[in-house]
mmCIF file of C-alpha atoms in Angstrom:
data_model
loop_
_atom_site.group_PDB
_atom_site.id
_atom_site.type_symbol
_atom_site.label_atom_id
_atom_site.label_comp_id
_atom_site.label_asym_id
_atom_site.label_seq_id
_atom_site.Cartn_x
_atom_site.Cartn_y
_atom_site.Cartn_z
ATOM 1 C CA MET A 1 1.310 -6.753 19.004
ATOM 2 C CA THR A 2 2.733 -9.782 17.240
ATOM 3 C CA ALA A 3 5.789 -10.075 15.038
ATOM 4 C CA VAL A 4 3.553 -11.014 12.135
ATOM 5 C CA SER A 5 1.734 -7.683 12.123
ATOM 6 C CA LEU A 6 5.018 -5.752 11.947
ATOM 7 C CA GLU A 7 6.518 -7.956 9.267
ATOM 8 C CA HIS A 8 3.483 -7.667 7.009
ATOM 9 C CA THR A 9 3.307 -3.888 6.913
ATOM 10 C CA THR A 10 3.992 -2.097 3.665
ATOM 11 C CA VAL A 11 7.355 -0.421 3.941
ATOM 12 C CA PRO A 12 7.936 2.991 2.387
ATOM 13 C CA ALA A 13 10.680 3.449 -0.181
ATOM 14 C CA ASP A 14 13.825 5.207 1.002
ATOM 15 C CA THR A 15 12.481 8.706 0.372
ATOM 16 C CA GLY A 16 13.739 10.191 3.607
ATOM 17 C CA GLU A 17 10.584 9.315 5.548
ATOM 18 C CA VAL A 18 11.060 8.594 9.239
ATOM 19 C CA THR A 19 9.045 6.134 11.299
ATOM 20 C CA LEU A 20 9.201 6.551 15.052
ATOM 21 C CA LEU A 21 8.225 3.442 17.028
ATOM 22 C CA ILE A 22 7.793 3.840 20.799
ATOM 23 C CA ALA A 23 7.065 0.987 23.208
ATOM 24 C CA ARG A 24 5.484 1.919 26.544
ATOM 25 C CA ARG A 25 4.641 -0.369 29.444
ATOM 26 C CA VAL A 26 1.377 0.501 31.227
ATOM 27 C CA GLU A 27 0.660 -0.567 34.790
ATOM 28 C CA PRO A 28 -2.421 -2.794 35.133
ATOM 29 C CA GLY A 29 -5.580 -0.848 35.842
ATOM 30 C CA HIS A 30 -4.327 2.327 34.143
ATOM 31 C CA GLU A 31 -4.904 1.315 30.521
ATOM 32 C CA ALA A 32 -7.892 3.624 29.920
ATOM 33 C CA ALA A 33 -6.049 6.713 31.207
ATOM 34 C CA PHE A 34 -3.008 5.825 29.128
ATOM 35 C CA GLU A 35 -5.084 5.259 26.004
ATOM 36 C CA ARG A 36 -6.747 8.697 26.384
ATOM 37 C CA TRP A 37 -3.320 10.296 26.849
ATOM 38 C CA ALA A 38 -1.810 8.385 23.900
ATOM 39 C CA ARG A 39 -4.666 9.292 21.560
ATOM 40 C CA GLY A 40 -4.355 12.936 22.585
ATOM 41 C CA ILE A 41 -0.622 13.125 21.947
ATOM 42 C CA LEU A 42 -0.987 11.254 18.647
ATOM 43 C CA ASP A 43 -3.748 13.618 17.512
ATOM 44 C CA MET A 44 -1.597 16.620 18.483
ATOM 45 C CA ALA A 45 1.347 15.258 16.477
ATOM 46 C CA ALA A 46 -0.918 14.708 13.463
ATOM 47 C CA GLY A 47 -1.371 18.480 13.188
ATOM 48 C CA PHE A 48 2.358 19.093 12.751
ATOM 49 C CA PRO A 49 3.749 19.870 9.281
ATOM 50 C CA GLY A 50 5.310 16.776 7.727
ATOM 51 C CA HIS A 51 3.425 14.298 9.925
ATOM 52 C CA LEU A 52 2.181 11.488 7.648
ATOM 53 C CA GLY A 53 0.205 9.312 10.029
ATOM 54 C CA TYR A 54 0.193 7.399 13.268
ATOM 55 C CA GLY A 55 -0.994 4.283 15.004
ATOM 56 C CA LEU A 56 -1.668 3.001 18.494
ATOM 57 C CA PHE A 57 -1.306 -0.718 19.127
ATOM 58 C CA ARG A 58 -2.650 -2.115 22.384
ATOM 59 C CA SER A 59 -0.724 -4.533 24.542
ATOM 60 C CA SER A 60 -1.320 -8.214 23.931
ATOM 61 C CA GLY A 61 -1.588 -8.598 27.711
ATOM 62 C CA GLY A 62 0.601 -9.148 30.730
ATOM 63 C CA ASP A 63 3.869 -7.220 30.568
ATOM 64 C CA ALA A 64 3.659 -6.781 26.785
ATOM 65 C CA PRO A 65 4.046 -3.123 25.793
ATOM 66 C CA TRP A 66 1.747 -0.758 23.950
ATOM 67 C CA PHE A 67 3.192 0.725 20.742
ATOM 68 C CA LEU A 68 2.833 4.264 19.427
ATOM 69 C CA VAL A 69 3.905 4.805 15.821
ATOM 70 C CA HIS A 70 4.472 8.125 14.030
ATOM 71 C CA ARG A 71 5.448 8.621 10.384
ATOM 72 C CA PHE A 72 7.080 11.858 9.262
ATOM 73 C CA ARG A 73 8.008 13.199 5.844
ATOM 74 C CA ASN A 74 11.661 13.619 6.910
ATOM 75 C CA ALA A 75 14.030 13.836 9.885
ATOM 76 C CA ALA A 76 13.465 17.595 10.254
ATOM 77 C CA ALA A 77 9.696 17.112 10.668
ATOM 78 C CA CYS A 78 10.296 14.339 13.222
ATOM 79 C CA ARG A 79 12.766 16.513 15.123
ATOM 80 C CA ALA A 80 10.345 19.485 15.074
ATOM 81 C CA TRP A 81 7.693 17.330 16.757
ATOM 82 C CA GLN A 82 10.071 15.795 19.294
ATOM 83 C CA GLU A 83 11.433 19.217 20.302
ATOM 84 C CA SER A 84 8.054 20.993 20.292
ATOM 85 C CA PRO A 85 6.533 22.668 23.347
ATOM 86 C CA GLU A 86 3.243 20.900 22.488
ATOM 87 C CA ARG A 87 4.857 17.481 22.918
ATOM 88 C CA ALA A 88 6.580 18.630 26.106
ATOM 89 C CA ALA A 89 3.214 19.782 27.484
ATOM 90 C CA TRP A 90 1.693 16.324 26.901
ATOM 91 C CA PHE A 91 4.556 14.701 28.798
ATOM 92 C CA ALA A 92 4.276 17.263 31.590
ATOM 93 C CA ASP A 93 0.600 16.272 31.920
ATOM 94 C CA CYS A 94 0.977 12.489 32.113
ATOM 95 C CA GLN A 95 1.408 12.161 35.867
ATOM 96 C CA GLY A 96 -0.781 9.456 37.310
ATOM 97 C CA HIS A 97 -1.086 7.553 34.041
ATOM 98 C CA HIS A 98 1.432 4.965 35.220
ATOM 99 C CA HIS A 99 3.254 4.286 31.970
ATOM 100 C CA THR A 100 6.933 4.112 31.116
ATOM 101 C CA GLU A 101 8.806 4.177 27.829
ATOM 102 C CA ILE A 102 10.774 0.946 27.493
ATOM 103 C CA ALA A 103 12.074 1.218 23.919
ATOM 104 C CA ARG A 104 12.287 3.675 21.034
ATOM 105 C CA ARG A 105 13.319 3.036 17.434
ATOM 106 C CA THR A 106 13.710 5.573 14.677
ATOM 107 C CA LEU A 107 13.514 3.861 11.289
ATOM 108 C CA THR A 108 14.197 5.449 7.939
ATOM 109 C CA GLY A 109 13.444 3.990 4.539
ATOM 110 C CA MET A 110 14.944 0.634 3.727
ATOM 111 C CA GLU A 111 16.121 -0.224 7.227
ATOM 112 C CA THR A 112 12.524 -1.009 8.201
ATOM 113 C CA TRP A 113 12.896 -4.211 6.155
ATOM 114 C CA PHE A 114 15.756 -5.227 8.419
ATOM 115 C CA ALA A 115 14.203 -4.343 11.771
ATOM 116 C CA LYS A 116 13.442 -7.411 13.835
ATOM 117 C CA PRO A 117 10.109 -6.804 15.598
ATOM 118 C CA GLY A 118 10.550 -6.185 19.311
ATOM 119 C CA SER A 119 14.272 -5.540 18.895
ATOM 120 C CA THR A 120 16.024 -2.341 19.879
ATOM 121 C CA ARG A 121 19.200 -3.178 17.948
ATOM 122 C CA PRO A 122 20.326 -0.602 15.404
ATOM 123 C CA ALA A 123 19.809 -1.190 11.701
ATOM 124 C CA PRO A 124 22.709 -2.694 9.748
ATOM 125 C CA PRO A 125 25.045 -0.397 7.799
ATOM 126 C CA ARG A 126 23.553 0.912 4.534
ATOM 127 C CA TRP A 127 26.106 -0.966 2.415
ATOM 128 C CA LYS A 128 24.902 -4.280 3.917
ATOM 129 C CA MET A 129 21.297 -3.242 3.290
ATOM 130 C CA ALA A 130 22.176 -2.401 -0.330
ATOM 131 C CA ILE A 131 23.805 -5.809 -0.891
ATOM 132 C CA SER A 132 20.826 -7.566 0.714
ATOM 133 C CA ALA A 133 18.317 -5.599 -1.352
ATOM 134 C CA THR A 134 20.254 -6.424 -4.530
ATOM 135 C CA LEU A 135 20.144 -10.128 -3.627
ATOM 136 C CA ALA A 136 16.361 -9.826 -3.238
ATOM 137 C CA ILE A 137 15.759 -7.662 -6.321
ATOM 138 C CA TYR A 138 17.793 -9.834 -8.706
ATOM 139 C CA PRO A 139 15.615 -12.998 -8.661
ATOM 140 C CA VAL A 140 12.413 -10.924 -8.664
ATOM 141 C CA SER A 141 13.697 -9.016 -11.715
ATOM 142 C CA VAL A 142 14.727 -12.178 -13.563
ATOM 143 C CA LEU A 143 11.413 -13.898 -12.872
ATOM 144 C CA GLY A 144 9.539 -10.745 -13.871
ATOM 145 C CA ALA A 145 11.464 -10.495 -17.148
ATOM 146 C CA LEU A 146 10.808 -14.148 -17.938
ATOM 147 C CA PHE A 147 7.188 -14.548 -16.867
ATOM 148 C CA LEU A 148 5.515 -11.157 -16.457
ATOM 149 C CA THR A 149 6.938 -8.672 -18.946
ATOM 150 C CA PRO A 150 6.206 -10.795 -22.065
ATOM 151 C CA HIS A 151 2.486 -10.719 -21.178
ATOM 152 C CA LEU A 152 2.432 -6.923 -20.863
ATOM 153 C CA THR A 153 3.824 -5.911 -24.260
ATOM 154 C CA ALA A 154 0.397 -4.989 -25.636
ATOM 155 C CA LEU A 155 -0.256 -2.536 -22.796
ATOM 156 C CA PRO A 156 0.790 1.122 -22.889
ATOM 157 C CA VAL A 157 4.166 1.626 -21.218
ATOM 158 C CA LEU A 158 2.703 3.597 -18.270
ATOM 159 C CA LEU A 159 0.209 0.846 -17.496
ATOM 160 C CA SER A 160 2.679 -2.030 -17.935
ATOM 161 C CA SER A 161 5.187 -0.191 -15.730
ATOM 162 C CA ALA A 162 2.519 0.261 -13.053
ATOM 163 C CA VAL A 163 1.733 -3.475 -13.136
ATOM 164 C CA VAL A 164 5.438 -4.380 -12.901
ATOM 165 C CA ALA A 165 5.979 -1.904 -10.032
ATOM 166 C CA GLY A 166 2.976 -3.240 -8.128
ATOM 167 C CA VAL A 167 3.945 -6.885 -8.539
ATOM 168 C CA PHE A 168 7.595 -6.180 -7.693
ATOM 169 C CA ASN A 169 6.602 -4.155 -4.612
ATOM 170 C CA VAL A 170 4.396 -6.963 -3.289
ATOM 171 C CA LEU A 171 7.046 -9.615 -3.968
ATOM 172 C CA MET A 172 9.808 -7.511 -2.403
ATOM 173 C CA THR A 173 7.758 -6.598 0.682
ATOM 174 C CA TYR A 174 6.171 -9.964 1.431
ATOM 175 C CA VAL A 175 8.538 -12.537 -0.078
ATOM 176 C CA ALA A 176 12.023 -11.473 -1.147
ATOM 177 C CA MET A 177 13.097 -9.012 1.566
ATOM 178 C CA PRO A 178 11.750 -11.025 4.511
ATOM 179 C CA ALA A 179 13.487 -14.143 3.140
ATOM 180 C CA VAL A 180 16.802 -12.393 2.458
ATOM 181 C CA SER A 181 16.805 -10.558 5.791
ATOM 182 C CA ARG A 182 16.127 -13.855 7.626
ATOM 183 C CA LEU A 183 18.831 -15.715 5.677
ATOM 184 C CA LEU A 184 21.408 -12.978 6.246
ATOM 185 C CA ARG A 185 20.385 -11.954 9.777
ATOM 186 C CA GLY A 186 23.642 -13.180 11.322
ATOM 187 C CA TRP A 187 25.696 -11.198 8.810
ATOM 188 C CA LEU A 188 23.482 -8.117 8.872
ATOM 189 C CA THR A 189 23.462 -7.746 12.660
ATOM 190 C CA PRO A 190 26.177 -9.937 14.163
#
C-alpha cells in the first residue's frame, strides 16, 4: 500500500465515526491462508451493528505489511466488535497462518487528515487540529465567496448549497488539508 492511496481517500466528517487500521506482517508462502482468514474476520465484523465497511489491502511485497481497515459508526460499536467472542474465536483459529500484528491505529473524524501514512504516532491535540482546519478552510471560503457563490445565485438554495459543499469538500480533502498538514507537520506532531 502506498502513501498516495491513503492520502487520497475521502475522509469522513467528525461525526464520531471510528476507523480502525491494522497492519499485519505475513510470512512468505502463507499469504493465501492469511487472506482467507482476513476475509473471514472482515466479513464477520461486517455483520456487527454499527459496522460501516471494511477493506483489505495486500502487501506491496517484501516485508511490507498487509492492512485491514474497519469503519464503525462510533467508539461503542468499535469496542463491541473488539471485545466480541466472535472476534476472539477468529484469533483463536489463526494458528498456522504465520502473521503478526505490527501496528494498530484508531482514527476518529478529523484526525485522519493528520495521520501520516505508515506512522503509528498519535494524532495531534484537537486544538491544533482545529487551528489547522481553520487555516485550510479560510482560503477555500474566501475563494468560494469570490469565484463560486456569485455564479450560483440563480439556483435554489438547496442546490447551490450542495454545489458549495461538494466543491469545498473536494478542495479540503485533496488540496487544503494535505497542504496545511504538510506545512505544519513539525508543529502538529513535534
